[in-house]
Amino acid sequence: MTKTIIIIGSGFSSLAASCYLAQQGNKVIIYEKNPTVGGRARQFKKDGFTFDMGPSWYWMPDVFERFFQDFNKQTSDYYELIKLNPAYRVYFGTNDFISICDNLEEIKSTFETIEKGSASKLQNFIDQAKSNYDIAIKDLVYRPGVSPLELITPKTALKLNQFLSNVSQDIRKKFKNEKLIQILEFPVLFLGAKPNKTPSFYNFMNYADFGLGTWHPKTGMFDVISAIEKLALELGVTIKTNSPIEKILVENKKATGVKINGKIIKADIILSGADYQHTETLLEKEHRAYSDKYWESRVFAPSSLLFFIGFNKKIENVSHHALFFDVDFNQHAKDIYDNPKWPEAPLFYANFPSKTDLTAAPNGMESGFFLIPLAPGIEDNEVLREEYFEKIITRFEQLTNQKIKNNIIFKKSFCKNDFVTDYNAYKGNAYGMANTLLQTAFLRPKLKSKKVRNLYFTGQLTVPGPGVPPALISGKLVAELIQKSFRS
């Protein structure tokens, strides 16, 4: 029987879920509070410059392929992928950087020149990471987080020790050079926690990095949003923007509809891809599964200070993706997780999409995206934003041997307060809830409400966790749970 399903939000997980639910034959309507689709993955355009406002790394291409294959499609039916070489560059000081190539053999050679004997160690490390990737990404993450038994398989039993140690320990046992260690620790930052708080099993992120490579959709990550939106529309999904949800209606402990712009809209199922904590505030208190105390006790991934900048010239001595690790990595991590505050000397990331996509900036110009990870919930104001922009742009000039401040045409900032305003993000988090040992799989907030029937959740605060590939998987998992509920 056809059901009417309302989906709140239009990020990756919501769009993915809408496709699966429509494929099942349901009437699916997405309501998005902002003027355009994409959630955190929206696009920003100004004066001929184009920016992805959120995710900018395309990793785990197999997950994207698997998603489209579920609809007898391929990614190439919707967008073109370019493999980046170098994948990225990591700066440790002036004229001191390491470029990560697009294949493991060259990366091993790079490692060997820096630390003798590290090439073979890296091969062994990546072999193990691939084994973990095959278990995690091809199996475990496609489980709905309903029971701890989901994690217990013959293959995971052999990996038990990797859930008891952490990524940082594992890497430091094998490598001594601090630069190589930081490069290997970097990928797990996508999971939203410090490397020494992330189980060793998650080193599968290193295989995603060195084994599968870094890709770029031809005109940016919004290509993927546009692709899934197009697929959703092809499947009959209706999408309505400028439609903020004011309330989720509950009768006899059963979700029956939503209130939007003062209007009541009824539905059989309500699925929220919006921030989980915010979604529960749309319910009366007795219907909320998680208390304020619960959310306060969780380890959240960082917020971010972002700058979208148009330059009137080409930027030199940088790659498409560039990481700036010329300051104390551990101290910045402490300033995010241990003693939340604005870091004295922040690490930062820069992305120049116009290095790969000539449509991202006018001819002879450059589009630049700068990001500083920050603790969620900290103070945010224009004075602090400007102070930190000066810090990183001054270091950028020094580290890349060029002057660029006077070549800025425009600059748009986006920080904690904007994450709250635009996405209703708890404490202004940018990446959801961290994948620590005690926040993995069945220990994360549930896809299905524990208190309200016919109310479901998807996205980075639930299963399987933060990141774009997990968001696509989350959409599939919740759609399967909903379909299962129809049969029961």
Coordinates of C-alpha atoms in Angstrom, one line a residue:
M1 CA 0.0 0.0 0.0
T2 CA 1.3 3.5 -0.9
K3 CA 2.2 5.6 2.1
T4 CA 2.6 9.4 2.2
I5 CA 6.1 10.2 3.7
I6 CA 7.3 13.6 4.7
I7 CA 11.1 14.1 4.8
I8 CA 12.5 17.1 6.7
G9 CA 15.6 18.6 5.1
S10 CA 17.3 18.0 1.8
G11 CA 20.9 17.0 2.6
F12 CA 22.6 13.9 1.3
S13 CA 20.9 11.5 3.7
S14 CA 17.4 13.0 3.1
L15 CA 17.8 13.0 -0.7
A16 CA 19.1 9.4 -0.6
A17 CA 16.3 8.2 1.6
S18 CA 13.7 9.9 -0.7
C19 CA 15.0 7.9 -3.7
Y20 CA 14.7 4.6 -1.9
L21 CA 11.3 5.4 -0.4
A22 CA 10.0 6.6 -3.8
Q23 CA 11.4 3.4 -5.4
Q24 CA 9.3 1.4 -3.0
G25 CA 6.2 3.1 -4.5
N26 CA 5.5 5.7 -1.7
K27 CA 4.4 9.3 -2.2
V28 CA 7.4 11.2 -0.9
I29 CA 7.6 15.0 -0.2
I30 CA 10.8 16.8 1.0
Y31 CA 10.5 20.0 2.9
E32 CA 13.6 22.2 3.1
K33 CA 13.9 25.3 5.2
N34 CA 16.4 27.0 3.0
P35 CA 15.9 28.4 -0.5
T36 CA 17.9 25.6 -2.2
V37 CA 18.5 21.9 -1.7
G38 CA 21.7 20.3 -0.3
G39 CA 21.7 21.2 3.4
R40 CA 25.3 21.6 4.5
A41 CA 26.3 20.7 0.9
R42 CA 24.7 23.8 -0.6
Q43 CA 26.3 25.9 -3.3
F44 CA 27.3 29.6 -3.0
K45 CA 27.8 31.8 -6.1
K46 CA 29.0 35.4 -6.3
D47 CA 30.5 37.5 -9.1
G48 CA 31.2 34.6 -11.3
F49 CA 32.8 32.5 -8.5
T50 CA 31.3 29.2 -7.4
F51 CA 31.9 27.4 -4.0
D52 CA 30.7 24.2 -2.3
M53 CA 29.6 25.5 1.1
G54 CA 30.2 22.2 2.9
P55 CA 31.8 18.8 1.9
S56 CA 34.7 19.2 -0.6
W57 CA 36.4 15.8 -0.4
Y58 CA 35.1 13.0 -2.7
W59 CA 36.3 9.8 -1.1
M60 CA 35.0 6.2 -1.2
P61 CA 33.8 6.4 -4.8
D62 CA 32.5 2.8 -4.5
V63 CA 29.8 3.9 -2.0
F64 CA 28.5 6.5 -4.5
E65 CA 28.5 3.9 -7.3
R66 CA 26.7 1.4 -5.0
F67 CA 24.0 4.0 -4.3
F68 CA 23.3 4.7 -8.0
Q69 CA 23.5 1.0 -8.9
D70 CA 20.6 0.5 -6.5
F71 CA 18.6 2.4 -9.1
N72 CA 20.2 0.7 -12.1
K73 CA 22.2 3.9 -12.7
Q74 CA 25.9 4.9 -12.6
T75 CA 27.5 8.0 -11.3
S76 CA 28.6 8.7 -14.9
D77 CA 24.9 9.0 -15.9
Y78 CA 24.9 12.2 -13.9
Y79 CA 28.3 13.7 -13.4
E80 CA 32.0 13.3 -14.4
L81 CA 34.8 12.5 -11.9
I82 CA 38.3 13.7 -12.0
K83 CA 41.0 12.0 -10.0
L84 CA 43.3 14.6 -8.3
N85 CA 47.0 14.4 -8.6
P86 CA 48.4 15.3 -6.2
A87 CA 45.4 14.3 -4.1
Y88 CA 46.5 17.0 -1.6
R89 CA 49.6 18.7 -0.3
V90 CA 50.5 19.1 3.4
Y91 CA 52.5 22.1 4.6
F92 CA 54.8 21.8 7.6
G93 CA 56.7 25.1 7.1
T94 CA 58.0 27.5 4.4
N95 CA 59.3 25.4 1.4
D96 CA 58.5 22.3 3.5
F97 CA 55.6 20.3 2.2
I98 CA 54.7 16.8 1.2
S99 CA 52.6 16.0 -1.8
I100 CA 50.4 12.9 -1.7
C101 CA 50.2 11.4 -5.2
D102 CA 47.3 9.6 -6.7
N103 CA 48.7 6.1 -6.4
L104 CA 50.1 4.0 -3.5
E105 CA 53.4 3.2 -5.2
E106 CA 54.4 6.9 -5.5
I107 CA 53.2 7.5 -1.9
K108 CA 55.4 4.7 -0.7
S109 CA 58.4 6.2 -2.5
T110 CA 57.6 9.6 -0.8
F111 CA 57.5 7.9 2.6
E112 CA 60.7 6.0 2.0
T113 CA 62.6 9.2 1.2
I114 CA 61.5 10.7 4.5
E115 CA 61.8 7.6 6.7
K116 CA 64.0 4.7 5.6
G117 CA 62.0 1.4 5.8
S118 CA 58.6 3.1 5.9
A119 CA 57.6 2.0 2.4
S120 CA 57.1 -1.6 3.4
K121 CA 55.5 -0.6 6.7
L122 CA 53.1 1.6 4.8
Q123 CA 52.2 -1.3 2.4
N124 CA 51.4 -3.6 5.4
F125 CA 49.5 -0.8 7.1
I126 CA 47.4 -0.1 4.0
D127 CA 46.8 -3.9 3.5
Q128 CA 45.3 -4.0 6.9
A129 CA 43.3 -0.9 6.3
K130 CA 41.9 -2.4 3.1
S131 CA 40.9 -5.5 5.1
N132 CA 39.1 -3.3 7.5
Y133 CA 37.5 -1.3 4.7
D134 CA 36.1 -4.4 3.1
I135 CA 34.5 -5.4 6.4
A136 CA 33.3 -2.0 7.4
I137 CA 32.2 -0.3 4.2
K138 CA 31.0 -3.4 2.3
D139 CA 29.2 -4.9 5.3
L140 CA 29.1 -3.3 8.8
V141 CA 28.0 0.2 7.9
Y142 CA 25.0 -1.2 6.0
R143 CA 23.5 -2.4 9.3
P144 CA 20.9 -0.2 11.1
G145 CA 22.5 0.0 14.5
V146 CA 19.6 -1.8 16.2
S147 CA 21.6 -4.4 18.1
P148 CA 25.2 -4.9 19.3
L149 CA 25.1 -8.3 17.7
E150 CA 25.4 -6.5 14.3
L151 CA 29.1 -5.9 15.1
I152 CA 29.8 -9.6 15.9
T153 CA 30.8 -11.5 12.9
P154 CA 33.6 -14.1 12.3
K155 CA 35.6 -11.3 10.5
T156 CA 35.1 -8.7 13.3
A157 CA 36.0 -11.3 16.0
L158 CA 39.5 -11.4 14.4
K159 CA 39.7 -7.6 14.7
L160 CA 38.6 -7.3 18.3
N161 CA 42.0 -5.9 19.4
Q162 CA 41.5 -3.1 17.0
F163 CA 38.5 -1.8 18.9
L164 CA 40.6 -1.8 22.1
S165 CA 43.5 0.2 20.7
N166 CA 43.4 3.5 18.9
V167 CA 44.5 4.9 15.5
S168 CA 47.3 7.1 17.0
Q169 CA 48.8 4.2 18.9
D170 CA 48.7 1.9 15.9
I171 CA 50.4 4.5 13.6
R172 CA 53.1 5.4 16.1
K173 CA 54.1 1.8 16.6
K174 CA 55.0 1.6 12.9
F175 CA 56.2 5.1 12.0
K176 CA 58.6 7.5 13.8
N177 CA 58.7 10.6 11.6
E178 CA 56.2 13.1 13.0
K179 CA 55.2 14.5 9.5
L180 CA 54.3 11.0 8.2
I181 CA 52.4 10.3 11.4
Q182 CA 50.3 13.4 11.0
I183 CA 49.5 12.6 7.4
L184 CA 48.4 9.1 8.5
E185 CA 46.3 10.5 11.4
F186 CA 44.6 13.1 9.2
P187 CA 41.9 11.0 7.5
V188 CA 40.2 10.0 10.8
L189 CA 39.6 13.6 11.5
F190 CA 36.7 13.2 9.0
L191 CA 35.1 10.9 11.7
G192 CA 35.0 13.9 14.0
A193 CA 37.3 12.7 16.9
K194 CA 41.0 12.8 17.9
P195 CA 43.1 10.0 16.5
N196 CA 43.9 8.8 20.0
K197 CA 40.2 8.5 20.7
T198 CA 39.3 6.7 17.5
P199 CA 39.4 2.9 17.5
S200 CA 42.2 1.4 15.3
F201 CA 39.6 -0.4 13.2
Y202 CA 38.8 3.0 11.7
N203 CA 42.2 3.0 9.9
F204 CA 40.1 2.0 6.9
M205 CA 40.0 5.7 6.3
N206 CA 43.7 5.4 5.3
Y207 CA 42.7 3.0 2.6
A208 CA 40.0 5.4 1.4
D209 CA 42.8 8.0 1.2
F210 CA 45.8 6.2 -0.3
G211 CA 44.1 3.1 -1.8
L212 CA 41.0 4.7 -3.5
G213 CA 42.3 8.2 -4.0
T214 CA 40.8 11.7 -3.9
W215 CA 38.3 12.7 -6.6
H216 CA 36.5 15.8 -7.7
P217 CA 33.2 16.0 -9.5
K218 CA 33.8 18.1 -12.5
T219 CA 32.1 21.2 -11.3
G220 CA 32.1 20.5 -7.5
M221 CA 30.4 18.4 -4.9
F222 CA 27.1 20.1 -5.6
D223 CA 27.2 18.0 -8.8
V224 CA 26.4 15.0 -6.5
I225 CA 23.5 16.9 -4.8
S226 CA 22.1 17.8 -8.2
A227 CA 22.5 14.2 -9.4
I228 CA 20.6 12.8 -6.5
E229 CA 18.0 15.5 -6.7
K230 CA 17.5 14.7 -10.4
L231 CA 17.2 11.0 -9.6
A232 CA 14.6 11.8 -6.8
L233 CA 12.5 13.8 -9.2
E234 CA 12.7 11.1 -11.8
L235 CA 11.4 8.7 -9.2
G236 CA 8.5 11.0 -8.4
V237 CA 9.7 12.8 -5.3
T238 CA 8.3 16.3 -4.6
I239 CA 10.7 18.9 -3.2
K240 CA 9.5 22.1 -1.5
T241 CA 12.0 24.7 -0.4
N242 CA 11.5 27.7 1.9
S243 CA 9.5 25.4 4.1
P244 CA 10.7 25.3 7.7
I245 CA 9.0 22.8 10.0
E246 CA 7.5 24.4 13.1
K247 CA 6.2 21.3 14.7
I248 CA 5.9 17.5 14.4
L249 CA 2.3 16.4 15.1
V250 CA 1.8 13.4 17.4
E251 CA -1.5 11.7 18.3
N252 CA -1.6 8.7 20.6
K253 CA 2.2 8.4 20.4
K254 CA 2.1 8.3 16.7
A255 CA 3.5 10.9 14.2
T256 CA 0.7 12.1 12.0
G257 CA 2.1 15.1 10.2
V258 CA 3.9 18.4 10.4
K259 CA 3.2 22.1 10.8
I260 CA 4.8 24.3 8.1
N261 CA 4.4 28.0 7.8
G262 CA 1.3 27.7 10.0
K263 CA -0.2 25.0 7.8
I264 CA -1.0 21.4 9.0
I265 CA 0.2 18.7 6.5
K266 CA -0.7 15.1 7.3
A267 CA 1.4 12.0 6.5
D268 CA 1.8 8.4 7.4
I269 CA 5.5 8.6 8.1
I270 CA 7.7 11.5 9.2
L271 CA 11.5 11.1 8.5
S272 CA 13.9 13.8 9.6
G273 CA 17.3 14.4 8.0
A274 CA 17.6 17.6 9.9
D275 CA 19.8 17.9 13.0
Y276 CA 18.5 15.1 15.3
Q277 CA 18.6 17.2 18.5
H278 CA 16.7 20.0 16.8
T279 CA 14.2 17.6 15.4
E280 CA 13.3 16.4 18.9
T281 CA 12.6 20.0 19.9
L282 CA 9.8 20.0 17.3
L283 CA 8.1 17.4 19.6
E284 CA 6.4 17.9 22.9
K285 CA 8.9 17.0 25.7
E286 CA 7.3 13.7 26.6
H287 CA 7.8 12.5 23.1
R288 CA 11.6 13.2 23.0
A289 CA 13.8 10.1 23.2
Y290 CA 17.0 12.0 24.3
S291 CA 17.3 14.6 27.0
D292 CA 19.3 17.8 27.1
K293 CA 21.6 16.0 29.4
Y294 CA 22.2 13.3 26.9
W295 CA 23.1 15.7 24.1
E296 CA 25.4 17.6 26.5
S297 CA 27.2 14.4 27.3
R298 CA 28.0 13.5 23.7
V299 CA 31.3 14.0 22.0
F300 CA 30.5 16.2 19.0
A301 CA 32.6 16.7 15.9
P302 CA 34.0 20.2 15.4
S303 CA 32.4 23.3 14.1
S304 CA 34.3 25.3 11.6
L305 CA 35.2 28.8 10.6
L306 CA 34.9 29.0 6.8
F307 CA 35.9 31.7 4.4
F308 CA 34.8 31.8 0.7
I309 CA 37.1 34.1 -1.2
G310 CA 37.3 35.4 -4.7
F311 CA 40.8 36.3 -5.8
N312 CA 41.6 38.5 -8.9
K313 CA 44.6 36.4 -9.8
K314 CA 45.8 32.8 -9.9
I315 CA 47.2 31.5 -6.6
E316 CA 50.6 29.8 -6.9
N317 CA 52.4 27.0 -5.1
V318 CA 49.3 25.2 -4.0
S319 CA 47.3 22.2 -5.0
H320 CA 43.5 21.8 -5.2
H321 CA 43.5 20.6 -1.6
A322 CA 46.1 21.9 0.9
L323 CA 46.5 21.2 4.6
F324 CA 48.5 23.5 6.8
F325 CA 50.1 21.6 9.7
D326 CA 52.9 24.1 10.5
V327 CA 51.7 24.5 14.1
D328 CA 51.1 22.1 17.0
F329 CA 48.6 19.4 15.8
N330 CA 48.0 18.1 19.3
Q331 CA 47.4 21.5 20.9
H332 CA 44.8 22.4 18.3
A333 CA 43.0 19.1 19.0
K334 CA 43.1 19.8 22.7
D335 CA 41.5 23.3 22.0
I336 CA 38.6 21.5 20.2
Y337 CA 38.0 18.5 22.5
D338 CA 39.7 18.8 25.9
N339 CA 39.5 22.5 26.8
P340 CA 37.2 24.1 24.2
K341 CA 38.4 27.5 23.1
W342 CA 39.6 29.4 20.1
P343 CA 43.1 28.0 19.3
E344 CA 46.0 30.3 19.6
A345 CA 47.7 28.8 16.5
P346 CA 45.1 27.0 14.4
L347 CA 45.7 24.3 11.8
F348 CA 43.7 25.1 8.6
Y349 CA 42.7 23.7 5.3
A350 CA 42.5 25.5 1.9
N351 CA 40.7 24.3 -1.2
F352 CA 41.0 25.9 -4.6
P353 CA 38.4 24.3 -6.8
S354 CA 39.3 26.5 -9.8
K355 CA 42.6 24.6 -10.0
T356 CA 40.5 21.7 -11.4
D357 CA 37.3 23.3 -12.4
L358 CA 37.8 26.4 -14.7
T359 CA 34.1 27.3 -14.3
A360 CA 34.6 27.9 -10.5
A361 CA 36.2 31.3 -11.1
P362 CA 36.4 33.9 -13.9
N363 CA 39.3 33.6 -16.4
G364 CA 42.6 34.3 -14.7
M365 CA 41.1 34.4 -11.2
E366 CA 40.8 31.9 -8.4
S367 CA 38.1 30.7 -6.0
G368 CA 39.4 29.8 -2.5
F369 CA 37.8 28.1 0.4
F370 CA 39.5 28.2 3.8
L371 CA 38.5 26.2 6.9
I372 CA 39.6 26.2 10.6
P373 CA 38.2 23.4 12.7
L374 CA 36.8 24.8 16.0
A375 CA 35.1 23.5 19.1
P376 CA 31.3 23.5 18.8
G377 CA 29.5 25.8 21.1
I378 CA 32.2 28.5 21.5
E379 CA 31.7 32.2 21.1
D380 CA 31.4 33.5 17.6
N381 CA 31.5 37.1 16.4
E382 CA 32.9 39.2 13.5
V383 CA 35.9 40.4 15.5
L384 CA 37.1 36.9 16.1
R385 CA 36.4 35.8 12.5
E386 CA 38.6 38.7 11.2
E387 CA 41.3 38.0 13.8
Y388 CA 41.6 34.4 12.7
F389 CA 41.4 35.3 9.0
E390 CA 44.4 37.5 9.5
K391 CA 46.3 34.7 11.3
I392 CA 45.8 32.1 8.6
I393 CA 46.1 34.4 5.5
T394 CA 49.4 35.7 6.9
R395 CA 50.7 32.2 7.4
F396 CA 49.4 31.1 4.0
E397 CA 51.4 33.9 2.3
Q398 CA 54.6 32.9 4.2
L399 CA 54.2 29.2 3.6
T400 CA 53.5 29.5 -0.1
N401 CA 55.8 32.4 -0.8
Q402 CA 53.3 34.9 -2.3
K403 CA 51.3 37.9 -1.5
I404 CA 47.5 37.6 -1.9
K405 CA 45.7 39.8 0.6
N406 CA 45.5 42.7 -1.8
N407 CA 44.1 40.4 -4.5
I408 CA 40.9 39.6 -2.6
I409 CA 37.8 40.8 -4.5
F410 CA 35.3 39.5 -1.8
K411 CA 35.3 37.4 1.3
K412 CA 32.3 35.6 2.9
S413 CA 32.6 34.0 6.3
F414 CA 30.5 31.2 7.8
C415 CA 30.9 30.0 11.4
K416 CA 29.2 28.5 14.4
N417 CA 26.3 31.0 14.5
D418 CA 25.6 30.4 10.8
F419 CA 25.5 26.6 11.4
V420 CA 22.9 27.2 14.1
T421 CA 20.8 29.6 12.0
D422 CA 21.0 27.8 8.6
Y423 CA 21.0 24.2 9.7
N424 CA 19.7 24.2 13.3
A425 CA 23.0 22.5 14.2
Y426 CA 23.4 21.6 17.9
K427 CA 26.1 23.9 19.3
G428 CA 26.8 24.9 15.7
N429 CA 28.5 21.6 14.9
A430 CA 29.6 21.1 11.3
Y431 CA 30.1 17.3 11.1
G432 CA 27.7 15.7 13.5
M433 CA 28.6 13.4 16.4
A434 CA 32.1 11.9 16.6
N435 CA 32.7 8.2 15.9
T436 CA 34.3 7.3 19.2
L437 CA 34.1 3.8 20.5
L438 CA 31.2 4.7 22.8
Q439 CA 29.4 6.4 19.9
T440 CA 29.7 3.7 17.3
A441 CA 26.9 1.7 15.6
F442 CA 24.2 0.7 18.1
L443 CA 25.5 3.3 20.6
R444 CA 24.5 6.2 18.3
P445 CA 21.0 7.8 18.4
K446 CA 18.5 5.5 16.7
L447 CA 17.1 5.7 13.2
K448 CA 13.7 4.9 14.6
S449 CA 12.2 6.9 17.4
K450 CA 11.9 5.0 20.7
K451 CA 8.9 7.0 21.8
V452 CA 6.9 8.0 18.7
R453 CA 5.7 5.5 16.1
N454 CA 6.1 6.3 12.5
L455 CA 8.9 8.8 13.3
Y456 CA 12.4 8.2 11.9
F457 CA 15.7 9.9 11.6
T458 CA 18.6 9.9 9.2
G459 CA 21.9 11.8 8.8
Q460 CA 25.2 12.5 10.6
L461 CA 23.9 12.3 14.2
T462 CA 22.6 8.8 13.7
V463 CA 23.8 5.6 12.0
P464 CA 26.4 5.1 10.6
G465 CA 28.0 8.5 11.3
P466 CA 29.6 11.7 9.9
G467 CA 30.7 12.1 6.3
V468 CA 29.1 12.1 2.8
P469 CA 29.3 8.3 2.1
P470 CA 27.8 7.5 5.5
A471 CA 25.0 10.0 4.9
L472 CA 24.1 8.1 1.7
I473 CA 24.2 4.8 3.6
S474 CA 22.1 6.3 6.4
G475 CA 19.4 7.2 3.9
K476 CA 19.3 3.6 2.6
L477 CA 19.2 2.1 6.1
V478 CA 16.3 4.2 7.3
A479 CA 14.4 3.5 4.1
E480 CA 14.8 -0.2 4.7
L481 CA 13.6 0.2 8.3
I482 CA 10.5 2.1 7.1
Q483 CA 9.8 -0.6 4.4
K484 CA 10.1 -3.3 7.1
S485 CA 7.6 -1.5 9.3
F486 CA 5.0 -1.7 6.5
R487 CA 5.2 -5.4 6.6
S488 CA 4.9 -5.8 10.3

